[in-house]
PDB file of C-alpha atoms in Angstrom:
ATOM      1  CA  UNK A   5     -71.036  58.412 -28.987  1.00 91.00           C
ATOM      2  CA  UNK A   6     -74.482  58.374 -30.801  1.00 91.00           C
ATOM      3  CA  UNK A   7     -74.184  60.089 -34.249  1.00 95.00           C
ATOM      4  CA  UNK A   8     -76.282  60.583 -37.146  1.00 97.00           C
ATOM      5  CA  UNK A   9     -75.674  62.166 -40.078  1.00 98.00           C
ATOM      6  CA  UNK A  10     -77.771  63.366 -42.986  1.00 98.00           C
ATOM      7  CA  UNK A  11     -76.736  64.176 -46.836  1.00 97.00           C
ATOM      8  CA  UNK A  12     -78.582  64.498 -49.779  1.00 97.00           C
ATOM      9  CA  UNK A  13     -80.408  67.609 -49.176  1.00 97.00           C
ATOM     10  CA  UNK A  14     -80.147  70.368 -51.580  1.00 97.00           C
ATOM     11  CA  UNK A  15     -82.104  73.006 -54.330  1.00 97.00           C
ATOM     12  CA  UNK A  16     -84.403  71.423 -56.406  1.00 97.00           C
ATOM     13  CA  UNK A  17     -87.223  72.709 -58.802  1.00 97.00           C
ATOM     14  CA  UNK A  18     -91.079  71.999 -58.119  1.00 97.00           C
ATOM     15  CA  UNK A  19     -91.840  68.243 -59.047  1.00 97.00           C
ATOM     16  CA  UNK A  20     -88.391  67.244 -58.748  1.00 98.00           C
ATOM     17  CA  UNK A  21     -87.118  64.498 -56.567  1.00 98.00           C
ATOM     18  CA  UNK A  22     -84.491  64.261 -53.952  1.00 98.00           C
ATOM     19  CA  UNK A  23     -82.852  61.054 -51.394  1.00 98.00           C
ATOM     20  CA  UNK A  24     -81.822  62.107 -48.315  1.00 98.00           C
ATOM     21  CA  UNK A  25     -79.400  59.551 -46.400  1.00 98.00           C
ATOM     22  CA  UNK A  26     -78.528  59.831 -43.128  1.00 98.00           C
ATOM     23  CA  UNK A  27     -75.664  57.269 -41.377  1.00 97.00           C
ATOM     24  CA  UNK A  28     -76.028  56.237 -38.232  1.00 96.00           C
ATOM     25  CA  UNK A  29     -73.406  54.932 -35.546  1.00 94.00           C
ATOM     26  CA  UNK A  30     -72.844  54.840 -31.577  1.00 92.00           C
ATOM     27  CA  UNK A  31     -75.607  52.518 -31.366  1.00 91.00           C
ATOM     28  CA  UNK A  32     -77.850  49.153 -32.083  1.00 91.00           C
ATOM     29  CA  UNK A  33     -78.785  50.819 -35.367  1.00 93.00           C
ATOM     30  CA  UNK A  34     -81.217  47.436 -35.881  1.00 90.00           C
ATOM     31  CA  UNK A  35     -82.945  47.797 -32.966  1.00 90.00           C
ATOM     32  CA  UNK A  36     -85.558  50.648 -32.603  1.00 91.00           C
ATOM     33  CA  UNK A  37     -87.805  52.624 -35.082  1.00 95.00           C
ATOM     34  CA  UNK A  38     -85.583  55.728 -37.340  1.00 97.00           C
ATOM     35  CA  UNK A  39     -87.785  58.657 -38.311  1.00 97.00           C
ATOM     36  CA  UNK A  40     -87.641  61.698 -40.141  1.00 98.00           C
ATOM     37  CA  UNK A  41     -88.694  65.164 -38.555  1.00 98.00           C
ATOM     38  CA  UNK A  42     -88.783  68.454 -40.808  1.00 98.00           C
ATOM     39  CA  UNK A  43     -88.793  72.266 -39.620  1.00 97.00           C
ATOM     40  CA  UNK A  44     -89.984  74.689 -42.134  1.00 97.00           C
ATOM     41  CA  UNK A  45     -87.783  77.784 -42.053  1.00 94.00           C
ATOM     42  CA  UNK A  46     -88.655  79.737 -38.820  1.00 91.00           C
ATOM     43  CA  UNK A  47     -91.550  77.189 -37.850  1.00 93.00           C
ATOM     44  CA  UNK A  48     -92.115  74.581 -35.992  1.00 94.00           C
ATOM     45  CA  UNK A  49     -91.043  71.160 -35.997  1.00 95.00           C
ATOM     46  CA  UNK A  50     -93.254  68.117 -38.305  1.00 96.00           C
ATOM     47  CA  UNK A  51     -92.900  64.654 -38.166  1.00 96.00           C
ATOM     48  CA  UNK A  52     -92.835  63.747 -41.361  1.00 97.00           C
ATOM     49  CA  UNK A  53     -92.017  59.263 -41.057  1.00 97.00           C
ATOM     50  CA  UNK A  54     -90.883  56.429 -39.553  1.00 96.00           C
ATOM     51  CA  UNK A  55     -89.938  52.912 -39.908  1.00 97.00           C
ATOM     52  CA  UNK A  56     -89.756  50.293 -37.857  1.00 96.00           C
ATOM     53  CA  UNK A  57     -86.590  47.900 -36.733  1.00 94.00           C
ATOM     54  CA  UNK A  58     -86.954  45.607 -40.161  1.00 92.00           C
ATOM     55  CA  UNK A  59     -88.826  48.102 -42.388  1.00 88.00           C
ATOM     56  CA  UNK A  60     -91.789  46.216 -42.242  1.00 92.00           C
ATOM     57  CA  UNK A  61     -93.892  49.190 -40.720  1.00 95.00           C
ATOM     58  CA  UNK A  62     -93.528  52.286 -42.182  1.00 97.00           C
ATOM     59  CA  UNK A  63     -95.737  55.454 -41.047  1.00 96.00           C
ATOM     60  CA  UNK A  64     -96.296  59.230 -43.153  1.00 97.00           C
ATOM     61  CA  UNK A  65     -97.695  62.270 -42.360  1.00 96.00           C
ATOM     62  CA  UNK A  66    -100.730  62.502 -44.144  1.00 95.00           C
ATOM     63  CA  UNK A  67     -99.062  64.950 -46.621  1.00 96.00           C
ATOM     64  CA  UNK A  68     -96.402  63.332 -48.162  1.00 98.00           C
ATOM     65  CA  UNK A  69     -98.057  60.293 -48.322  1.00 97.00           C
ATOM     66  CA  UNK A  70     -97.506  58.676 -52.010  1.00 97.00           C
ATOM     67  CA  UNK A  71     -94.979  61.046 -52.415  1.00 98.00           C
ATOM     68  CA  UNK A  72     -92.348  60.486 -50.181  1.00 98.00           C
ATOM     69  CA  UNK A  73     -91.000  56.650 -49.206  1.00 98.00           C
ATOM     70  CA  UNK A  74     -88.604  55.946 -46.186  1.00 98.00           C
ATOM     71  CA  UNK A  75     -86.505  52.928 -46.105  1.00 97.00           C
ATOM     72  CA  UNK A  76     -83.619  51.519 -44.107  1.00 97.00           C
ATOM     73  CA  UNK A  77     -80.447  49.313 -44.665  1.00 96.00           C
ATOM     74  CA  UNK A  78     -79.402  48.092 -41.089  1.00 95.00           C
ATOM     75  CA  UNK A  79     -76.470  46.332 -42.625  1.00 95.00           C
ATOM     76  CA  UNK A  80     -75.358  49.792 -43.582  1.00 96.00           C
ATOM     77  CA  UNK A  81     -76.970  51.906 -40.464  1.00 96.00           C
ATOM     78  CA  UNK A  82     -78.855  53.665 -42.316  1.00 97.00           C
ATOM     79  CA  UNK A  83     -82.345  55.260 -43.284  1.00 98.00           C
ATOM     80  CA  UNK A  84     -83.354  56.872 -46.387  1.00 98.00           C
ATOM     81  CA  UNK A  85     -86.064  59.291 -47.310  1.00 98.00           C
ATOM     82  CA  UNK A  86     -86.943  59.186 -50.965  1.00 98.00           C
ATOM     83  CA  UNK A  87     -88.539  62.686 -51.504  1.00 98.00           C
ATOM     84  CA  UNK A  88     -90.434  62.539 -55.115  1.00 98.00           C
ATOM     85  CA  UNK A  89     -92.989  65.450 -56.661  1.00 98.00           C
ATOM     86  CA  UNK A  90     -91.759  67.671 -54.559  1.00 98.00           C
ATOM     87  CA  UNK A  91     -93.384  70.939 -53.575  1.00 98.00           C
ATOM     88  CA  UNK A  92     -92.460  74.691 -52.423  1.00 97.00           C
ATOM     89  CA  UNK A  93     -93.985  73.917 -48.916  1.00 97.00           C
ATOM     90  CA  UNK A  94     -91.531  70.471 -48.885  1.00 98.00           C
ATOM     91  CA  UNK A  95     -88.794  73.672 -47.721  1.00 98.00           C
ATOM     92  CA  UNK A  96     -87.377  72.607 -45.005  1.00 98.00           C
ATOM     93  CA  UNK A  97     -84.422  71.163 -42.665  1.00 98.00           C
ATOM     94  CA  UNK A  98     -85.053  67.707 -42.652  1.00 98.00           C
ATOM     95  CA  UNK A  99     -83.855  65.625 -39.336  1.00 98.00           C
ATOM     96  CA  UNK A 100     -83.019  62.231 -38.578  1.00 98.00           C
ATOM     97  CA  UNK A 101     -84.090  61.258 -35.328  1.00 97.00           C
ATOM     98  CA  UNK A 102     -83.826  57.706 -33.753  1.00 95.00           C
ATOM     99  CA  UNK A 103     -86.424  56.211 -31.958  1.00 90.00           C
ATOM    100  CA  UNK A 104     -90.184  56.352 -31.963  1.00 90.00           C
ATOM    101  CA  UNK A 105     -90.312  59.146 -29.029  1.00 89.00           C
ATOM    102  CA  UNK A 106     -87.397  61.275 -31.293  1.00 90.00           C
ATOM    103  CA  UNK A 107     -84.927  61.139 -28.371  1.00 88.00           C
ATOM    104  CA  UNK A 108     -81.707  61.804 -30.747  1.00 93.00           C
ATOM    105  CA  UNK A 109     -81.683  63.749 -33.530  1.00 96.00           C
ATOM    106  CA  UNK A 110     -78.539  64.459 -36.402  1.00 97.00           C
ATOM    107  CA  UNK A 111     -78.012  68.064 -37.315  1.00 97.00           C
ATOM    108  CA  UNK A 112     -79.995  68.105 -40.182  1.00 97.00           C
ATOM    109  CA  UNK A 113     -79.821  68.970 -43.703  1.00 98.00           C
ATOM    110  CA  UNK A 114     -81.454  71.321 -45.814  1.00 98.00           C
ATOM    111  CA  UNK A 115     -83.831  70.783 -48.993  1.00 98.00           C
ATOM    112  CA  UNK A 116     -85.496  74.095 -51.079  1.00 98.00           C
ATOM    113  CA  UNK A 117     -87.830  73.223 -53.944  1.00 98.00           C
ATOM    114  CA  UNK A 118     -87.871  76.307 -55.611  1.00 96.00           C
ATOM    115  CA  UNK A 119     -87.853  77.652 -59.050  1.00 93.00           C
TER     116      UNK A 119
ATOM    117  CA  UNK B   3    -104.135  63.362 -34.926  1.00 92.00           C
ATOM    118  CA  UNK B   4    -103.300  64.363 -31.098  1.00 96.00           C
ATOM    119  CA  UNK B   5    -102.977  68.301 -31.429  1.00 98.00           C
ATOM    120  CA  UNK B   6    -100.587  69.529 -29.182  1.00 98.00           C
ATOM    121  CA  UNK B   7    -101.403  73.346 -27.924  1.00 98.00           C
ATOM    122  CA  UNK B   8     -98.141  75.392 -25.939  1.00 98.00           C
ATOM    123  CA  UNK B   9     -99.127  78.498 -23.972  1.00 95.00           C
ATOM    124  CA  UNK B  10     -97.662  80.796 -23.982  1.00 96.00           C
ATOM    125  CA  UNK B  11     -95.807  81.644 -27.520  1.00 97.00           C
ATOM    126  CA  UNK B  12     -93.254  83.502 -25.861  1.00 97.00           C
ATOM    127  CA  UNK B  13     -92.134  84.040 -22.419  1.00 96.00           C
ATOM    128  CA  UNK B  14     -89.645  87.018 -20.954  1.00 97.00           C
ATOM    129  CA  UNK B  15     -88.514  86.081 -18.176  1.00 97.00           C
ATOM    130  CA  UNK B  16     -85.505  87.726 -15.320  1.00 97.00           C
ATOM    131  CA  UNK B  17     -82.354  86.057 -14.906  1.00 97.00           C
ATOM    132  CA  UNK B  18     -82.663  83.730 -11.444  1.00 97.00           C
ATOM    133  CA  UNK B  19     -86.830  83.911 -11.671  1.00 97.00           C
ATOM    134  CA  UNK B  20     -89.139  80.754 -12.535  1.00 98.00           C
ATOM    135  CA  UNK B  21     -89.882  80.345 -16.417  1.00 98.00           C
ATOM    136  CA  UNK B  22     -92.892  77.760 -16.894  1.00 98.00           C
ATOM    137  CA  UNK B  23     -94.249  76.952 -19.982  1.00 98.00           C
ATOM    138  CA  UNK B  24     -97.813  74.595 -20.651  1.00 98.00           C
ATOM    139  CA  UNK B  25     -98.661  71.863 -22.574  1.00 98.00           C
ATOM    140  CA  UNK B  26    -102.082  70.449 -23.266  1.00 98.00           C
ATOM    141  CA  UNK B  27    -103.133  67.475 -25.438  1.00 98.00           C
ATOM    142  CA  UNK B  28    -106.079  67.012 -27.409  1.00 98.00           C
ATOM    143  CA  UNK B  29    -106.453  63.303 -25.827  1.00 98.00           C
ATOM    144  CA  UNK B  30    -104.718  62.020 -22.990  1.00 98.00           C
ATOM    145  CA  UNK B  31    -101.047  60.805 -23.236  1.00 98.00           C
ATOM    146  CA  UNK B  32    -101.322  58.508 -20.125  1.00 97.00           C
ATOM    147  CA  UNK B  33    -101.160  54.512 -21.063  1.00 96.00           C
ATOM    148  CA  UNK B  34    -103.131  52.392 -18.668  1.00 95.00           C
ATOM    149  CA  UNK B  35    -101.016  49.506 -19.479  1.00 95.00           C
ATOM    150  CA  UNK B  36     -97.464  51.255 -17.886  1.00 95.00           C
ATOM    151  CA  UNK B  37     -99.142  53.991 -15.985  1.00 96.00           C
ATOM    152  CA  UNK B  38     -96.585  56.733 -17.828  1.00 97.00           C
ATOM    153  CA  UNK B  39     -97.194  59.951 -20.033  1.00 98.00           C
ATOM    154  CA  UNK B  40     -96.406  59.832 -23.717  1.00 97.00           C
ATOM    155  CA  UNK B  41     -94.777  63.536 -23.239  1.00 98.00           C
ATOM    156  CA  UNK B  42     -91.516  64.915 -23.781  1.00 98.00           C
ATOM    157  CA  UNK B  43     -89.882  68.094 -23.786  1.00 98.00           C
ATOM    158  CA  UNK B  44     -87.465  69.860 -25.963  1.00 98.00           C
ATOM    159  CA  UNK B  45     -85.043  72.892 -25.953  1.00 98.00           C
ATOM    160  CA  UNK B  46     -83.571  74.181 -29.244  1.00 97.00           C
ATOM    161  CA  UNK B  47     -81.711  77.075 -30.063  1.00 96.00           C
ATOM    162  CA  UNK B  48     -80.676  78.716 -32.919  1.00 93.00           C
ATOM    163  CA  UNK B  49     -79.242  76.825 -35.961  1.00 92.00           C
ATOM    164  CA  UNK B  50     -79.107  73.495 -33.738  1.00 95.00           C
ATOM    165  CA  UNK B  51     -81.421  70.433 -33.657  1.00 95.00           C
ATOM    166  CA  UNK B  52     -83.810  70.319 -31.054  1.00 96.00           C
ATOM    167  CA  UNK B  53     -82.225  68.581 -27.606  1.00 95.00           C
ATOM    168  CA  UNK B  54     -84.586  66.080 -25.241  1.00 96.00           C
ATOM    169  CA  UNK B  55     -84.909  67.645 -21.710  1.00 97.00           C
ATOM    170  CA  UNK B  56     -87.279  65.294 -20.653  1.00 98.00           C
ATOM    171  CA  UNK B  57     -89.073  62.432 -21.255  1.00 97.00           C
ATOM    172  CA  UNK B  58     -91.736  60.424 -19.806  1.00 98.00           C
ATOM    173  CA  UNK B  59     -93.546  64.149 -18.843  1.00 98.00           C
ATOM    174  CA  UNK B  60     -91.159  64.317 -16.031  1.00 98.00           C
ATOM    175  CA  UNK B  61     -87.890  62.236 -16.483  1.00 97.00           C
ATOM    176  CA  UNK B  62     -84.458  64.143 -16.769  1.00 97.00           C
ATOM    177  CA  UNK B  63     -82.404  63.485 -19.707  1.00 96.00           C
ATOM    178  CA  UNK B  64     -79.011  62.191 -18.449  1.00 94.00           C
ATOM    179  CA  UNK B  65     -76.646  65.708 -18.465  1.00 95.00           C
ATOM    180  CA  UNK B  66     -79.962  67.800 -18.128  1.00 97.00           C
ATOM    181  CA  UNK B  67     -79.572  70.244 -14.962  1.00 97.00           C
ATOM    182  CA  UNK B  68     -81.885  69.891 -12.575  1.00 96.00           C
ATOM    183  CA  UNK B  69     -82.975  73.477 -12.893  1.00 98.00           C
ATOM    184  CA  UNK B  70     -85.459  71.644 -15.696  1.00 98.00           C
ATOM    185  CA  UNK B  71     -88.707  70.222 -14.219  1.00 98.00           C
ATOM    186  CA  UNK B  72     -91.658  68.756 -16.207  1.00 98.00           C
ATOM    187  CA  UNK B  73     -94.975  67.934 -14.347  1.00 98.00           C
ATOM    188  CA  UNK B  74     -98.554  66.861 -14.954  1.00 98.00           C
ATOM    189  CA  UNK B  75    -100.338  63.821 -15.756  1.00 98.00           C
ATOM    190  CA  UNK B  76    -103.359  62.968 -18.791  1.00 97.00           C
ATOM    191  CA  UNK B  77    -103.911  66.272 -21.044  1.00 98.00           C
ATOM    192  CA  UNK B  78    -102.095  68.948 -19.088  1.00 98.00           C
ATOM    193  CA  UNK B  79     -98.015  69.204 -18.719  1.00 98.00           C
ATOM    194  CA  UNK B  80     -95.942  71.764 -17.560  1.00 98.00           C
ATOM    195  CA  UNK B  81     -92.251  72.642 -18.296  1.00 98.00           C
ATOM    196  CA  UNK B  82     -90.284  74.708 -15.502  1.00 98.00           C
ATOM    197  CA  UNK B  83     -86.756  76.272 -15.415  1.00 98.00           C
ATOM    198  CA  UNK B  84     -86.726  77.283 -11.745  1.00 97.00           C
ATOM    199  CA  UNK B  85     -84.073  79.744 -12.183  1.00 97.00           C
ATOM    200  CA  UNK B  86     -83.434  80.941 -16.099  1.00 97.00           C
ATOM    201  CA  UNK B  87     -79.646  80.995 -16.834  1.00 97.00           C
ATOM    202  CA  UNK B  88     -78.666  82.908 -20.048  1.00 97.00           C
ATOM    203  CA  UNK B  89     -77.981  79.544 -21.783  1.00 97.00           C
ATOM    204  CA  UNK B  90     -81.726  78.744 -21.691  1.00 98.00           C
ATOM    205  CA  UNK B  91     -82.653  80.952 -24.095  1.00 98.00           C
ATOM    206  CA  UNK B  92     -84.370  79.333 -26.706  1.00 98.00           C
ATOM    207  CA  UNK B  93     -87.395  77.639 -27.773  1.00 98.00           C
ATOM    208  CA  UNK B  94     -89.189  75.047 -26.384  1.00 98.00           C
ATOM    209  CA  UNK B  95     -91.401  72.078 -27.640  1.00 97.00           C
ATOM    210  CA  UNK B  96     -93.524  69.979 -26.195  1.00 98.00           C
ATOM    211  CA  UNK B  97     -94.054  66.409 -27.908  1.00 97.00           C
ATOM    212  CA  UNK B  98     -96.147  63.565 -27.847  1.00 97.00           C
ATOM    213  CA  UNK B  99     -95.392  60.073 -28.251  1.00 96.00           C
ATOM    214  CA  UNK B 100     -98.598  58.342 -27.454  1.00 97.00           C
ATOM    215  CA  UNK B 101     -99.473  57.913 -31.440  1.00 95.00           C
ATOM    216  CA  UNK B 102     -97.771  59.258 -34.217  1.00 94.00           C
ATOM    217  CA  UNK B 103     -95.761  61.773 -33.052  1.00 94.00           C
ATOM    218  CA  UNK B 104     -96.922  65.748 -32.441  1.00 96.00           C
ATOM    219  CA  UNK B 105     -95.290  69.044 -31.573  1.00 97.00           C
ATOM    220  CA  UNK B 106     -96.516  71.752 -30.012  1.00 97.00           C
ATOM    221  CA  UNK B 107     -96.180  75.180 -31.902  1.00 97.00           C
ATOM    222  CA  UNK B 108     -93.319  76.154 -29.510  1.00 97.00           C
ATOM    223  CA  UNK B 109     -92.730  78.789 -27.048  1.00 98.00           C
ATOM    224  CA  UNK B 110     -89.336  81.229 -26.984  1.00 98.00           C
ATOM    225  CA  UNK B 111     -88.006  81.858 -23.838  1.00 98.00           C
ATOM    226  CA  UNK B 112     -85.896  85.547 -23.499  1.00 97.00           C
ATOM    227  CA  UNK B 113     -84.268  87.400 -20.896  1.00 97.00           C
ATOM    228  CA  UNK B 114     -86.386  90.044 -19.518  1.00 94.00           C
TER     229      UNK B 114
END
């Protein structure tokens, strides 16, 4: 059975930073791009990045680009997402999906920059 | 960016009666080189992650009844639940995979 499972969300202030993890299993984890979708509370859903089977293409919404930095450790099945100068519209549930067409996604896990 | 427009926002529909919700792209999703549309189609309901109905603009997910239809071809897609169950009440997303990935805005489906 495909799972994936995200931690590291959580409350932090304005400028702060934040990792999100999310472990993977059921699956080639190695084979096939990992992304990371967000969904701002009672909005819509925003692709946000992906990475490619060996991390050496990575993709960003334009804005968290310089900001946030997704990475991967097949040896470990999983993707990161390494969430830096964070901002109040950064509120959201953040997914992990697999694939490039975001045909499985984990349950997500929440992040609030607030003050 | 491909912009991905849904019409309409929300739908209210009778138990047993059609439900069909659009999709149009802002370029089209159809690759010359495999002849297939870049388009897939999501349900999610509350406090879940979304759930792929459909890929492909009109391939079923394995386990997806066949009550769930998606059509159309280029710029213009269409979702349809031939006869809405009370389990399909949710929201809906269509999605394109052509280039970096886009939603639409969504469209909630109720019981009339």
């Amino acid at each position: 059975e495909v799972q994936l499972v995200e931690s590291g969300g959580g409350l932090v202030q304005p400028g702060g930073s934040l990792r999100l993890s999310c472990a993977a299993s059921g699956f080639t984890f190695s084979s096939g791009y990992m992304s990371w979708v967000r969904q701002a509370p009672g909005k819509g859903l925003e692709w946000v990045a992906n990475i490619k089977e060996e991390g050496n293409e990575k993709n960003y919404v334009e804005s968290v680009k310089g900001r946030f930095t997704i990475s991967r450790d097949n040896a470990k099945n999983s993707v990161y997402l390494q969430m830096n100068s964070l901002r109040d519209e950064d509120t959201a549930v953040y997914y992990c999906v697999r694939g490039w067409s975001l045909y499985y996604w984990g349950q997500g896990t929440l992040v609030t920059v607030s003050s | 960016d491909i912009v991905m427009t849904q019409s309409p926002d929300s739908l209210a529909v009778s138990l047993g009666e059609r439900a069909t919700i659009n999709c149009k792209s802002s370029q089209s999703l159809l690759s010359s080189s495999n002849n297939k549309n870049y388009l897939g189609w999501f349900q999610q309901k509350p406090g879940q992650p979304p759930k792929l109905l459909i890929y492909w603009a009109s391939t079923r997910e394995s386990g997806v009844p066949d009550r769930f239809s998606g059509s159309g071809s280029g710029t213009d897609f269409t979702l349809t639940i031939s006869s809405l169950q009370a389990e399909d009440v949710a929201v809906y997303f269509c999605q394109q995979y052509y280039a970096i990935p886009t939603f639409g805005q969504g469209t909630k489906v109720e019981i009339q």
